Tab-separated table of C-alpha atoms in Angstrom:
chain	number	residue	atom	x	y	z
A	1	MET	CA	-25.616	2.719	46.605
A	2	LYS	CA	-26.910	6.379	46.358
A	3	ARG	CA	-27.307	5.863	42.634
A	4	ILE	CA	-29.429	2.671	43.360
A	5	PHE	CA	-31.552	4.631	45.846
A	6	LEU	CA	-32.117	7.293	43.191
A	7	ALA	CA	-32.882	4.874	40.467
A	8	VAL	CA	-35.753	3.218	42.800
A	9	VAL	CA	-37.208	6.834	43.520
A	10	VAL	CA	-37.038	7.617	39.724
A	11	ILE	CA	-38.786	4.334	38.679
A	12	ALA	CA	-41.409	4.832	41.425
A	13	PHE	CA	-42.023	8.404	40.200
A	14	VAL	CA	-42.371	7.320	36.585
A	15	PHE	CA	-44.908	4.706	37.581
A	16	MET	CA	-46.737	7.219	39.850
A	17	LEU	CA	-46.904	9.790	36.902
A	18	ALA	CA	-48.205	7.043	34.490
A	19	TRP	CA	-50.791	5.658	36.913
A	20	PHE	CA	-52.134	8.851	38.578
A	21	VAL	CA	-51.249	11.681	36.148
A	22	ALA	CA	-50.724	10.831	32.498
A	23	LEU	CA	-48.550	8.532	30.467
A	24	ARG	CA	-47.412	11.522	28.556
A	25	GLN	CA	-46.099	13.151	31.593
A	26	ALA	CA	-44.122	9.924	32.645
A	27	LEU	CA	-42.669	9.988	29.112
A	28	LEU	CA	-41.869	13.843	29.301
A	29	PHE	CA	-40.129	13.144	32.734
A	30	LEU	CA	-37.854	10.601	31.258
A	31	VAL	CA	-37.091	13.164	28.195
A	32	GLY	CA	-36.211	15.649	30.970
A	33	LEU	CA	-34.119	13.130	32.829
A	34	GLY	CA	-32.059	12.589	29.485
A	35	MET	CA	-31.742	16.279	29.213
A	36	GLY	CA	-30.404	16.785	32.603
A	37	ALA	CA	-28.029	13.871	32.366
A	38	VAL	CA	-26.687	15.199	28.971
A	39	LEU	CA	-26.370	18.911	30.193
A	40	ALA	CA	-24.658	17.888	33.496
A	41	GLY	CA	-22.734	14.980	32.202
A	42	MET	CA	-21.246	16.718	29.376
A	43	ARG	CA	-21.163	20.088	31.031
A	44	PHE	CA	-23.157	21.560	27.990
A	45	GLY	CA	-23.125	25.195	29.391
A	46	PHE	CA	-24.540	27.911	27.065
A	47	THR	CA	-23.087	30.559	29.592
A	48	THR	CA	-19.666	28.993	29.552
A	49	GLY	CA	-19.538	28.617	25.849
A	50	TRP	CA	-20.200	32.323	25.263
A	51	ARG	CA	-18.064	33.369	28.022
A	52	LYS	CA	-15.024	31.311	26.521
A	53	LEU	CA	-15.631	32.645	23.003
A	54	ILE	CA	-15.574	36.362	24.532
A	55	GLU	CA	-12.584	36.019	26.975
A	56	GLN	CA	-10.547	33.297	25.416
A	57	ARG	CA	-11.539	33.238	21.709
A	58	ASP	CA	-12.526	29.562	22.271
A	59	PRO	CA	-15.357	28.752	19.633
A	60	SER	CA	-15.890	25.037	20.581
A	61	GLY	CA	-18.635	25.712	22.988
A	62	VAL	CA	-20.642	28.179	20.508
A	63	LEU	CA	-20.011	26.044	17.655
A	64	ALA	CA	-21.475	23.080	19.438
A	65	GLN	CA	-24.582	25.241	20.472
A	66	LEU	CA	-24.973	26.163	16.653
A	67	ALA	CA	-24.830	22.504	15.761
A	68	LEU	CA	-27.546	21.915	18.298
A	69	LEU	CA	-29.691	24.703	16.776
A	70	GLY	CA	-29.209	23.291	13.319
A	71	LEU	CA	-29.945	19.754	14.226
A	72	ALA	CA	-32.911	20.711	16.214
A	73	ALA	CA	-34.214	22.859	13.381
A	74	ILE	CA	-33.699	19.777	10.888
A	75	LEU	CA	-35.838	17.528	13.346
A	76	CYS	CA	-38.460	19.967	14.361
A	77	MET	CA	-39.377	22.145	11.334
A	78	PRO	CA	-40.564	19.263	9.216
A	79	MET	CA	-42.635	17.956	12.114
A	80	LEU	CA	-44.220	21.375	12.558
A	81	ALA	CA	-45.178	21.596	8.910
A	82	ALA	CA	-46.495	18.056	8.996
A	83	TYR	CA	-48.734	18.607	11.983
A	84	PRO	CA	-49.590	22.294	11.970
A	85	LYS	CA	-52.765	21.752	14.256
A	86	ASP	CA	-51.054	19.399	16.890
A	87	LEU	CA	-47.629	21.150	17.348
A	88	GLU	CA	-46.900	24.736	17.886
A	89	ALA	CA	-43.586	26.680	17.553
A	90	ALA	CA	-42.162	28.744	20.255
A	91	LEU	CA	-43.313	32.168	18.954
A	92	GLY	CA	-42.624	35.286	20.906
A	93	PRO	CA	-43.405	38.878	19.709
A	94	PRO	CA	-40.485	41.055	18.514
A	95	SER	CA	-40.853	43.753	21.008
A	96	PHE	CA	-39.234	46.164	23.275
A	97	SER	CA	-39.873	43.892	26.074
A	98	LEU	CA	-37.690	41.162	24.123
A	99	ILE	CA	-34.917	43.582	23.466
A	100	ILE	CA	-34.600	44.708	26.991
A	101	GLY	CA	-35.120	41.302	28.477
A	102	ALA	CA	-32.686	39.367	26.471
A	103	PHE	CA	-29.829	42.109	26.985
A	104	VAL	CA	-30.500	41.789	30.666
A	105	PHE	CA	-30.712	37.969	30.784
A	106	GLY	CA	-27.470	37.839	28.851
A	107	ALA	CA	-25.557	40.040	31.200
A	108	ALA	CA	-27.201	38.345	34.298
A	109	MET	CA	-26.247	34.735	33.183
A	110	GLN	CA	-22.694	35.600	33.225
A	111	VAL	CA	-22.757	36.925	36.517
A	112	ALA	CA	-24.835	34.048	37.894
A	113	ASP	CA	-22.806	31.561	35.816
A	114	GLY	CA	-25.811	29.862	34.449
A	115	CYS	CA	-28.718	30.498	32.149
A	116	GLY	CA	-32.134	28.656	32.462
A	117	SER	CA	-30.977	25.126	31.887
A	118	GLY	CA	-27.547	25.761	33.490
A	119	THR	CA	-29.178	27.128	36.696
A	120	LEU	CA	-31.217	23.972	36.900
A	121	TYR	CA	-28.639	21.431	36.054
A	122	LYS	CA	-26.084	22.973	38.304
A	123	ALA	CA	-28.761	23.050	41.083
A	124	GLY	CA	-29.065	19.473	40.463
A	125	LEU	CA	-25.427	19.072	40.728
A	126	GLY	CA	-25.371	20.777	44.052
A	127	ILE	CA	-23.343	23.738	43.075
A	128	PRO	CA	-24.026	26.238	45.888
A	129	LEU	CA	-24.728	29.478	44.165
A	130	ASN	CA	-26.895	27.972	41.445
A	131	THR	CA	-28.855	26.130	44.233
A	132	ALA	CA	-29.408	29.205	46.141
A	133	ILE	CA	-30.361	31.097	42.779
A	134	LEU	CA	-33.164	28.786	41.751
A	135	PRO	CA	-35.837	29.913	44.127
A	136	VAL	CA	-34.812	33.511	43.503
A	137	PHE	CA	-34.926	32.873	39.740
A	138	ALA	CA	-38.439	31.432	40.224
A	139	VAL	CA	-39.767	34.543	42.092
A	140	GLY	CA	-38.129	36.733	39.261
A	141	SER	CA	-39.769	34.676	36.622
A	142	PHE	CA	-43.159	34.909	38.293
A	143	LEU	CA	-42.973	38.841	38.786
A	144	GLY	CA	-41.663	39.034	35.211
A	145	SER	CA	-44.827	37.213	33.965
A	146	ALA	CA	-47.174	39.426	36.224
A	147	THR	CA	-45.793	42.646	34.882
A	148	LEU	CA	-45.413	41.395	31.254
A	149	GLU	CA	-48.368	43.253	29.961
A	150	ARG	CA	-46.814	46.654	31.080
A	151	TRP	CA	-43.644	45.778	29.157
A	152	LEU	CA	-45.396	44.716	26.134
A	153	SER	CA	-47.338	48.022	26.052
A	154	LEU	CA	-44.145	49.693	25.253
A	155	GLY	CA	-44.401	48.359	21.591
A	156	ALA	CA	-44.639	44.947	20.208
A	157	MET	CA	-45.064	43.185	16.773
A	158	ARG	CA	-46.995	39.984	16.159
A	159	PRO	CA	-44.887	36.939	16.405
A	160	TYR	CA	-43.417	35.802	13.225
A	161	GLY	CA	-42.941	32.171	12.468
A	162	LEU	CA	-40.910	31.210	9.560
A	163	VAL	CA	-42.514	27.838	9.061
A	164	ALA	CA	-46.000	28.995	8.995
A	165	HIS	CA	-45.088	31.671	6.447
A	166	PHE	CA	-42.589	29.932	4.205
A	167	GLY	CA	-43.071	26.191	4.747
A	168	ALA	CA	-40.584	23.867	6.314
A	169	GLY	CA	-37.975	23.710	3.342
A	170	GLU	CA	-37.593	27.434	3.126
A	171	ALA	CA	-37.782	28.034	6.713
A	172	LEU	CA	-34.977	25.334	7.351
A	173	GLY	CA	-32.854	26.701	4.590
A	174	VAL	CA	-32.877	30.342	6.006
A	175	THR	CA	-32.292	29.084	9.419
A	176	LEU	CA	-29.246	26.852	8.447
A	177	LEU	CA	-27.896	29.605	6.413
A	178	GLY	CA	-28.131	32.052	9.311
A	179	LEU	CA	-26.422	29.403	11.531
A	180	ILE	CA	-23.615	28.910	9.069
A	181	VAL	CA	-23.083	32.676	8.832
A	182	LEU	CA	-23.018	33.034	12.578
A	183	GLY	CA	-20.509	29.995	12.577
A	184	ALA	CA	-18.316	31.657	10.114
A	185	LEU	CA	-18.082	34.843	12.122
A	186	VAL	CA	-17.267	32.945	15.226
A	187	VAL	CA	-14.593	31.038	13.516
A	188	ARG	CA	-13.138	34.280	12.056
A	189	TRP	CA	-13.226	35.940	15.338
A	190	SER	CA	-11.405	33.096	17.166
A	191	GLY	CA	-8.555	33.025	14.781
A	192	ARG	CA	-6.754	30.134	13.054
A	193	SER	CA	-5.113	28.570	16.064
A	194	ALA	CA	-8.363	28.032	17.915
A	195	ARG	CA	-9.594	24.598	18.582
A	196	LEU	CA	-12.950	24.407	16.586
A	197	LEU	CA	-14.563	21.200	17.834
A	198	ASP	CA	-15.034	19.649	21.123
A	199	HIS	CA	-16.207	16.126	20.515
A	200	LYS	CA	-17.921	15.758	23.842
A	201	LEU	CA	-20.015	18.932	23.440
A	202	LEU	CA	-20.843	17.836	19.825
A	203	LEU	CA	-22.182	14.519	21.226
A	204	GLY	CA	-24.191	16.540	23.758
A	205	ALA	CA	-25.442	18.827	20.996
A	206	VAL	CA	-26.741	15.774	19.011
A	207	LEU	CA	-28.277	14.270	22.042
A	208	LEU	CA	-30.009	17.487	23.232
A	209	ALA	CA	-31.360	18.110	19.518
A	210	VAL	CA	-33.031	14.608	19.613
A	211	LEU	CA	-34.441	15.168	23.134
A	212	ALA	CA	-35.828	18.742	22.084
A	213	ALA	CA	-37.525	17.210	19.019
A	214	LEU	CA	-38.831	14.436	21.190
A	215	ASN	CA	-40.267	17.199	23.772
A	216	LEU	CA	-41.856	18.746	20.615
A	217	ALA	CA	-43.416	15.576	19.439
A	218	ILE	CA	-44.839	14.391	22.763
A	219	ALA	CA	-45.737	17.748	24.395
A	220	GLY	CA	-46.981	19.322	21.273
A	221	GLN	CA	-44.935	22.449	22.136
A	222	PRO	CA	-41.130	23.040	22.275
A	223	TRP	CA	-38.792	22.572	25.207
A	224	GLY	CA	-39.087	25.376	27.904
A	225	ILE	CA	-37.630	26.041	31.351
A	226	VAL	CA	-38.635	29.083	32.876
A	227	TYR	CA	-42.503	29.029	32.509
A	228	GLY	CA	-42.379	26.266	35.040
A	229	PHE	CA	-40.330	28.334	37.645
A	230	GLY	CA	-42.866	31.167	37.291
A	231	LEU	CA	-45.701	28.887	37.894
A	232	TRP	CA	-44.147	27.264	40.964
A	233	ALA	CA	-43.655	30.806	42.632
A	234	ALA	CA	-47.177	31.887	41.400
A	235	LYS	CA	-48.650	28.849	43.221
A	236	VAL	CA	-46.992	29.740	46.306
A	237	ALA	CA	-47.758	33.524	46.204
A	238	THR	CA	-51.374	32.613	45.371
A	239	ALA	CA	-51.685	30.126	48.298
A	240	ALA	CA	-50.074	32.756	50.627
A	241	GLY	CA	-52.772	35.235	49.575
A	242	LEU	CA	-50.083	37.668	48.380
A	243	PHE	CA	-51.326	37.414	44.718
A	244	ASP	CA	-54.799	37.496	43.004
A	245	PRO	CA	-54.304	35.697	39.592
A	246	ALA	CA	-57.915	36.751	38.475
A	247	ALA	CA	-56.718	40.386	38.796
A	248	ASN	CA	-53.631	39.860	36.712
A	249	HIS	CA	-53.560	40.149	32.830
A	250	PHE	CA	-51.255	37.036	32.276
A	251	TRP	CA	-52.221	34.759	34.961
A	252	SER	CA	-55.917	35.375	34.426
A	253	GLU	CA	-55.630	33.813	30.959
A	254	ALA	CA	-57.588	30.600	30.689
A	255	VAL	CA	-54.584	28.383	30.078
A	256	ASN	CA	-52.583	30.003	32.988
A	257	MET	CA	-55.495	29.704	35.300
A	258	THR	CA	-55.829	26.108	34.548
A	259	THR	CA	-52.096	25.398	35.114
A	260	LEU	CA	-52.356	27.279	38.396
A	261	ARG	CA	-55.292	25.097	39.495
A	262	GLN	CA	-53.886	21.791	38.469
A	263	SER	CA	-50.865	19.814	39.814
A	264	VAL	CA	-47.441	20.842	38.518
A	265	PHE	CA	-46.983	17.201	37.470
A	266	LEU	CA	-49.536	17.974	34.625
A	267	ASP	CA	-47.527	20.868	33.311
A	268	VAL	CA	-45.329	19.959	30.439
A	269	THR	CA	-42.548	22.610	31.398
A	270	SER	CA	-42.461	21.709	35.118
A	271	ILE	CA	-42.201	17.973	34.400
A	272	THR	CA	-39.125	18.324	32.276
A	273	ASP	CA	-37.766	20.738	34.694
A	274	ILE	CA	-38.043	18.080	37.319
A	275	GLY	CA	-36.454	15.679	34.963
A	276	ILE	CA	-33.417	17.863	34.378
A	277	LEU	CA	-32.956	18.211	38.153
A	278	ALA	CA	-33.077	14.366	38.571
A	279	GLY	CA	-30.915	13.698	35.646
A	280	ALA	CA	-28.166	16.172	36.981
A	281	LEU	CA	-28.579	14.628	40.469
A	282	TRP	CA	-27.840	11.235	38.867
A	283	VAL	CA	-24.742	12.581	37.380
A	284	ALA	CA	-23.672	14.213	40.568
A	285	LEU	CA	-24.044	11.060	42.623
A	286	GLY	CA	-21.648	9.239	40.374
A	287	LYS	CA	-18.969	11.758	40.805
A	288	PRO	CA	-16.758	12.526	43.659
A	289	ARG	CA	-17.735	15.681	45.272
A	290	SER	CA	-15.517	18.421	44.210
A	291	ALA	CA	-14.688	21.481	46.490
A	292	ALA	CA	-16.342	24.684	44.991
A	293	LYS	CA	-14.598	27.969	45.478
A	294	PRO	CA	-16.000	29.676	48.592
A	295	LEU	CA	-17.740	32.860	47.716
A	296	THR	CA	-17.590	36.048	49.579
A	297	GLY	CA	-20.623	37.891	50.868
A	298	VAL	CA	-20.534	40.430	48.194
A	299	GLN	CA	-20.225	37.606	45.480
A	300	TRP	CA	-23.325	35.776	47.042
A	301	THR	CA	-25.295	38.993	47.108
A	302	VAL	CA	-24.390	39.894	43.530
A	303	GLY	CA	-25.039	36.430	42.489
A	304	ILE	CA	-28.494	36.293	44.010
A	305	VAL	CA	-29.434	39.750	42.430
A	306	ALA	CA	-28.339	38.396	39.147
A	307	GLY	CA	-30.462	35.244	39.732
A	308	PHE	CA	-33.512	37.383	40.376
A	309	LEU	CA	-32.875	39.438	37.197
A	310	LEU	CA	-32.421	36.080	35.310
A	311	GLY	CA	-36.115	35.087	36.171
A	312	TYR	CA	-37.407	38.444	35.641
A	313	SER	CA	-35.743	39.266	32.281
A	314	SER	CA	-36.431	35.697	30.820
A	315	ARG	CA	-40.239	36.362	30.950
A	316	LEU	CA	-39.610	39.717	29.257
A	317	ALA	CA	-37.650	38.083	26.598
A	318	PHE	CA	-40.187	35.214	26.021
A	319	GLY	CA	-37.759	32.593	27.224
A	320	CYS	CA	-34.296	31.799	28.254
A	321	ASN	CA	-31.436	30.202	26.262
A	322	ILE	CA	-33.804	27.120	25.940
A	323	GLY	CA	-37.373	28.619	25.493
A	324	ALA	CA	-36.214	31.537	23.334
A	325	MET	CA	-32.883	30.456	21.647
A	326	VAL	CA	-33.020	26.750	21.237
A	327	SER	CA	-36.733	26.342	20.765
A	328	GLY	CA	-37.323	29.789	19.126
A	329	ILE	CA	-34.625	29.314	16.461
A	330	SER	CA	-35.277	25.542	15.936
A	331	THR	CA	-39.038	26.173	15.353
A	332	GLY	CA	-38.577	29.173	13.227
A	333	SER	CA	-39.330	31.954	15.445
A	334	VAL	CA	-37.887	35.512	14.636
A	335	HIS	CA	-37.872	36.338	18.116
A	336	GLY	CA	-35.144	33.535	18.905
A	337	TRP	CA	-32.688	35.426	16.647
A	338	ILE	CA	-33.237	38.862	18.271
A	339	TRP	CA	-32.815	37.024	21.532
A	340	VAL	CA	-29.504	35.747	20.568
A	341	PHE	CA	-28.250	39.116	19.342
A	342	MET	CA	-29.264	41.080	22.363
A	343	ALA	CA	-28.305	38.416	24.901
A	344	PHE	CA	-24.883	38.154	23.383
A	345	LEU	CA	-24.493	41.979	23.732
A	346	GLY	CA	-25.626	41.671	27.303
A	347	SER	CA	-23.002	38.930	27.983
A	348	LEU	CA	-20.355	41.297	26.742
A	349	LEU	CA	-21.332	43.484	29.693
A	350	GLY	CA	-21.838	40.489	31.884
A	351	VAL	CA	-18.397	38.992	31.664
A	352	ARG	CA	-16.801	42.434	32.695
A	353	VAL	CA	-19.306	42.617	35.696
A	354	ARG	CA	-18.195	39.085	36.585
A	355	ARG	CA	-14.396	40.007	36.371
A	356	HIS	CA	-15.144	43.038	38.370
A	357	PHE	CA	-16.504	40.934	41.203
A	358	ALA	CA	-13.859	38.403	40.860
A	359	PHE	CA	-16.103	35.539	40.480
B	1	MET	CA	-23.489	27.521	54.484
B	2	LYS	CA	-21.873	24.218	53.920
B	3	LYS	CA	-22.736	22.715	50.529
B	4	PRO	CA	-24.308	19.518	51.739
B	5	LEU	CA	-26.593	21.305	54.004
B	6	LEU	CA	-27.693	23.656	51.260
B	7	THR	CA	-28.171	20.844	49.089
B	8	VAL	CA	-30.325	18.961	51.537
B	9	ILE	CA	-32.450	22.099	52.320
B	10	PHE	CA	-32.982	22.589	48.433
B	11	TRP	CA	-34.236	19.022	48.038
B	12	VAL	CA	-36.266	19.002	51.049
B	13	ALA	CA	-37.943	22.342	50.076
B	14	LEU	CA	-38.532	21.068	46.467
B	15	VAL	CA	-40.112	17.694	47.375
B	16	GLY	CA	-42.137	19.440	50.199
B	17	PHE	CA	-43.448	21.936	47.552
B	18	PHE	CA	-44.396	19.169	45.175
B	19	GLY	CA	-46.192	17.219	47.866
B	20	TRP	CA	-47.997	20.359	49.094
B	21	ASP	CA	-48.983	21.097	45.596
B	22	TRP	CA	-50.290	17.451	45.091
B	23	MET	CA	-52.336	17.758	47.994
B	24	HIS	CA	-53.827	21.137	47.210
B	25	SER	CA	-54.302	20.991	43.460
B	26	ALA	CA	-57.465	20.079	41.719
B	27	PRO	CA	-57.825	16.239	41.567
B	28	ILE	CA	-56.647	14.756	38.138
B	29	ASP	CA	-59.249	13.287	35.944
B	30	VAL	CA	-57.234	10.518	34.327
B	31	ARG	CA	-60.189	9.822	31.819
B	32	GLN	CA	-59.265	13.122	30.384
B	33	GLU	CA	-55.638	12.237	29.876
B	34	PRO	CA	-53.775	14.052	27.195
B	35	PRO	CA	-52.613	11.997	24.121
B	36	LEU	CA	-49.248	10.058	24.746
B	37	ILE	CA	-47.850	11.689	21.669
B	38	ALA	CA	-49.122	15.015	20.382
B	39	ALA	CA	-47.917	14.711	16.987
B	40	GLY	CA	-50.568	13.039	14.937
B	41	SER	CA	-53.070	13.198	17.711
B	42	GLY	CA	-55.175	15.733	16.022
B	43	GLN	CA	-55.504	17.753	19.273
B	44	ALA	CA	-54.202	21.180	19.592
B	45	PRO	CA	-51.608	21.586	22.553
B	46	SER	CA	-53.027	22.844	25.679
B	47	GLY	CA	-50.111	23.720	27.659
B	48	ALA	CA	-48.395	27.235	28.252
B	49	HIS	CA	-45.060	27.957	26.990
B	50	CYS	CA	-42.208	30.394	27.834
B	51	ALA	CA	-42.508	32.301	24.612
B	52	ALA	CA	-46.295	32.782	24.850
B	53	THR	CA	-47.501	36.250	25.762
B	54	PHE	CA	-50.739	34.940	27.713
């Protein structure tokens, strides 16, 4: 019954978007809905996959993520080469900001038990900590973007895109080779007795890769999560008179001033974020409510602080696990590889912090 | 806080935010609608992305 009600709301929202906003936005909402359903339905957790590799030497989650990256690259890179003016890669600058941001993000996501997409779909599932973290994540994301210029002044190189420099074939070859090397290292670390493949996660990887490629083809830009969060908080701060976007380097840029003025339903990142929430809610309504382990006051405090750091660091790192890792690597951005390395180092610390506070 | 209450507060706040935003944002000019599919449209993407520095 609840699912029927949600289906009616979703259909009405799709028609509203198509009629009053843009057909493209209706289509992107449906893509986001699929992403949310896959992430939540298959429990495709980036954070959990890394943690299982670190703590249990279980490589199945990380190998599924590598499969996602490879498949998405196979689909996205030829598209980027074929339509260089219509589509753009997720290019972030290699910088101190990226190094620091990715490390902090990797640590915080283990404590908060959710990355960008994880926080979103778990909030959609109704998991208490992630639900409470989402607004704090948004505030952090907004403040990170508002102070990004200062972090970039520490030192940054120009973004480097493999597809633009080498063409689709070579860029794809280098990317797949890198992923195979990473996969081999993961398998070697895990030992011979480890279960390598989880068929449910692999199916999730295939579906997410197709949806990520659809996002690129429809929106003209790769899948992202955290820009939308920062935008929502920036709108509230601006309306409350707490923030003047015209006086800020990031938000005074033309593209950001435009997104601030217009409805969030016109923003491509926000609309897929909303779709992910709705897709996860659809999954949640089809399952019996499970009793979550109650958290102590200290755990709540640590989790909320980690959520704020997630948001702040994701802007310094030019994306989260989706915007920087999935979209960065699959569209040939060097910053995606730096992100993975630094975030994994951060996760090594994060799992220990998580254990310390007995999450 | 009980889980259902937190969930209800979350969704009410989120839907309330979207409603408030819809009422206070610039009106949408549907005649300037972006292309349905960007690939092959000949138009440069106009949105912002997490990886962008601006």
